[in-house]
Short mmCIF file of C-alpha atoms in Angstrom, two decimals:
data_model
loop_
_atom_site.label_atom_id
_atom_site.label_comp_id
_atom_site.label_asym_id
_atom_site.label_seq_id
_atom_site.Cartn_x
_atom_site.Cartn_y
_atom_site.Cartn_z
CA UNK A 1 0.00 0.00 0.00
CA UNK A 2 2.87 2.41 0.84
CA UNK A 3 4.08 1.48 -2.36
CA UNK A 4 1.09 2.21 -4.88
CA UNK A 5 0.82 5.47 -2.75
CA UNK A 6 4.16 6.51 -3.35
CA UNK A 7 3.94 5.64 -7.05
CA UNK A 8 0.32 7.87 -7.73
CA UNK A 9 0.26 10.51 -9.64
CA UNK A 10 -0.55 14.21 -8.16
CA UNK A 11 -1.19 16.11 -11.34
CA UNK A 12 -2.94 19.44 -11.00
CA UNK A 13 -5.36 17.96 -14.03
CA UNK A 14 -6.82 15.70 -11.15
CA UNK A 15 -6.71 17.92 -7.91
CA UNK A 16 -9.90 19.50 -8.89
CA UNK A 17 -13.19 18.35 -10.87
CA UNK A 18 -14.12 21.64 -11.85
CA UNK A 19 -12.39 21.48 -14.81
CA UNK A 20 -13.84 18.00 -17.05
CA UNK A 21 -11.98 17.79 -20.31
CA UNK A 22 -11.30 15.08 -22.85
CA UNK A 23 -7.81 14.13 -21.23
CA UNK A 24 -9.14 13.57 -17.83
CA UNK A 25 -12.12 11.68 -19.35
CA UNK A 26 -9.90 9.14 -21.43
CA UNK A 27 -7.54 8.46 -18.02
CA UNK A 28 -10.99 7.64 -15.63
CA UNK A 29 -12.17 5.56 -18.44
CA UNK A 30 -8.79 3.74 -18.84
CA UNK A 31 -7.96 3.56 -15.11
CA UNK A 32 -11.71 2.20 -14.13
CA UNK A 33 -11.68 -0.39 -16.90
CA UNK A 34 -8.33 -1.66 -15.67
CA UNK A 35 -9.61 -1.56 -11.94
CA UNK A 36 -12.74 -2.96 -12.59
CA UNK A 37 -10.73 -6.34 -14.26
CA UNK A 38 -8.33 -6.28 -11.62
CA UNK A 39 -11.45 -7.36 -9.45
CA UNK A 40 -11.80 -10.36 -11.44
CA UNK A 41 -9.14 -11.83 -10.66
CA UNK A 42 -8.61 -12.59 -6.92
CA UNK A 43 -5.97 -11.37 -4.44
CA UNK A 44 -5.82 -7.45 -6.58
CA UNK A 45 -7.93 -4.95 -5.18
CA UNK A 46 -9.63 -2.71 -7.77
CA UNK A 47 -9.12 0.57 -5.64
CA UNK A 48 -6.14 -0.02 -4.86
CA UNK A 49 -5.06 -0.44 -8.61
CA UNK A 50 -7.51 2.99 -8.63
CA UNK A 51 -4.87 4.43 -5.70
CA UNK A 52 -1.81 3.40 -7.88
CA UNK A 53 -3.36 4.87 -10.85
CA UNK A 54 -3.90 8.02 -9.07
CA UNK A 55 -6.89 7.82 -10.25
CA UNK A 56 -9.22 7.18 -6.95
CA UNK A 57 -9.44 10.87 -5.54
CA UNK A 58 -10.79 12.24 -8.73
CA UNK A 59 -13.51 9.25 -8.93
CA UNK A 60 -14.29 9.87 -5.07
CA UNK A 61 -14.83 13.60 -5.58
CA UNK A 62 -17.01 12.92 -8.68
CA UNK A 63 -19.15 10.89 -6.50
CA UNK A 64 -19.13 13.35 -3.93
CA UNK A 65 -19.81 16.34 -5.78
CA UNK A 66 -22.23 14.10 -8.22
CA UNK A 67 -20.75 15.13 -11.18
CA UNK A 68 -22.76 12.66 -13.35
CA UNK A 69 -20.67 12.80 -16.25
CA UNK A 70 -17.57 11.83 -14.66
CA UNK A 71 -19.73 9.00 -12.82
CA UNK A 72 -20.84 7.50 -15.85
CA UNK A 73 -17.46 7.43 -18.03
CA UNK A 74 -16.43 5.68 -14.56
CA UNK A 75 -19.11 3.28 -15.06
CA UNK A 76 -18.51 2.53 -18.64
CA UNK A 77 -15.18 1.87 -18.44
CA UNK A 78 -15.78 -0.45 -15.56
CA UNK A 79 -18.21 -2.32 -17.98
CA UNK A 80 -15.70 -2.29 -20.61
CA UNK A 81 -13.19 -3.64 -18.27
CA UNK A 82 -14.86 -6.39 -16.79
CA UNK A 83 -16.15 -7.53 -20.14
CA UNK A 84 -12.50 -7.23 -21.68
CA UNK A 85 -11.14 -9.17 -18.53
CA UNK A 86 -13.55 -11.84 -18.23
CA UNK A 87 -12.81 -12.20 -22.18
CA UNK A 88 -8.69 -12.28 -21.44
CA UNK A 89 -9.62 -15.05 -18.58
CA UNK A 90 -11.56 -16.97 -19.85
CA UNK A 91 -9.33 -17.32 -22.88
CA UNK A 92 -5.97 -18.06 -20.58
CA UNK A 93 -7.92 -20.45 -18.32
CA UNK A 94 -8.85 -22.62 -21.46
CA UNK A 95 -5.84 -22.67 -22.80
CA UNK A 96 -3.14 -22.52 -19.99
CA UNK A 97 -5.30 -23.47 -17.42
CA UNK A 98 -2.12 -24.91 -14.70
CA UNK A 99 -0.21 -22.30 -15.03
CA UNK A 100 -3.18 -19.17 -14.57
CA UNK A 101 -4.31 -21.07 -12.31
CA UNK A 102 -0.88 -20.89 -10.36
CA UNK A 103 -0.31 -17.33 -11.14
CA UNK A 104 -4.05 -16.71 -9.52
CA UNK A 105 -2.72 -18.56 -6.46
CA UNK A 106 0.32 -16.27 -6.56
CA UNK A 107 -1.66 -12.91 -6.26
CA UNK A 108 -3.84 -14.68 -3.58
CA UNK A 109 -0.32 -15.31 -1.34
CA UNK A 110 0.91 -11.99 -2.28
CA UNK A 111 -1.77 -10.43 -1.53
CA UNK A 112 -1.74 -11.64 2.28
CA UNK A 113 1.38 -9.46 2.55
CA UNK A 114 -1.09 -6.85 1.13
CA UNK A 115 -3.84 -7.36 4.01
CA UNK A 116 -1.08 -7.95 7.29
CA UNK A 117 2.02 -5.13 6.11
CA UNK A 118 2.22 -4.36 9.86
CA UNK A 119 3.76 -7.56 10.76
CA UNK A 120 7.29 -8.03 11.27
CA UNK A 121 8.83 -10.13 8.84
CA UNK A 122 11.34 -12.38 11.07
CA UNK A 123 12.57 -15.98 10.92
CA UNK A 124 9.46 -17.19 12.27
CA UNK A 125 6.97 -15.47 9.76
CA UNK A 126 9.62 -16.86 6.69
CA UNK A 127 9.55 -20.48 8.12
CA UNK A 128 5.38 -20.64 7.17
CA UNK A 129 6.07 -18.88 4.12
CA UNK A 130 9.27 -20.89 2.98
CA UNK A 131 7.20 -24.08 3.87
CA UNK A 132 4.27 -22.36 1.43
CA UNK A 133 6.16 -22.04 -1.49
CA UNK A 134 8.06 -25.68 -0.89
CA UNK A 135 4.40 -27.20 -0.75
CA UNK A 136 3.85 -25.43 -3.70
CA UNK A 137 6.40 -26.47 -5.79
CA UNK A 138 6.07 -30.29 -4.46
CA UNK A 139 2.18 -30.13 -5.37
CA UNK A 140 3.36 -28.82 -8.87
CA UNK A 141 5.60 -31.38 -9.40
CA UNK A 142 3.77 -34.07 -8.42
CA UNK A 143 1.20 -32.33 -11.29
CA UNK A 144 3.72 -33.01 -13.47
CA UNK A 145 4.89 -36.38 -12.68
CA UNK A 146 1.20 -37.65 -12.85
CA UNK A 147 0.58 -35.92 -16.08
CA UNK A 148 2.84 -38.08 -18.21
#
């Protein structure tokens, strides 16, 4: 979370949503449609994709002002997004289902680093974690093994 905040953008185009042109429009649209299939898949959090984006302020203030145009490029491109996503999914799960399925299981593990960042990483929060990964990699290759 740190992170994504320190990597947002704090453009004076987005301070303020008195000010709706074309440029702003095209970035909600874009950042909500990649936000809104982030939520597809799980373990990544649409807002905070919206927080790395820099794009959540402006779409919190839209709501709170109800500045309806703003609202419903928002809601378009989250449409579009989850449309385009669920089209991009469906398409890697038929056709490399083991291995996005692992890579969904990797955001879900990351993502518990996402949910607890105020715990201490020592040797006795690695030992769990190291054991994770080696169960893992010994349920992948077993995968494997059986597979031929």
């Amino acid at each position: 979370v740190r992170g994504m905040i320190f990597f947002s953008t704090n453009d004076d185009l987005l301070s303020s949503m008195d000010v709706v042109n074309l440029e702003m429009l095209i970035f909600l649209f874009v950042s909500s449609a990649l936000a809104a299939g982030t939520m597809i898949i799980p373990g990544i959090s649409g807002s905070m994709v919206l927080v790395l984006l820099g794009a959540y302020y402006p779409i919190m203030t839209a709501i709170a002002e109800k500045n309806y145009s703003v609202i419903c490029i928002v809601m378009c491109g989250s449409i579009f997004g989850i449309a385009l996503f669920a089209r991009i999914i469906s398409y890697l799960l038929n056709t490399y289902f083991v291995s996005f399925y692992f890579i969904i299981i990797g955001f879900v593990f990351a993502s518990i680093i996402g949910i607890f960042p105020y715990v201490p990483f020592s040797l006795s929060s690695i030992i769990p974690i190291a054991f994770g990964f080696l169960g893992f990699v010994f349920a992948y290759s077993f995968y494997f093994f059986y597979k031929k």
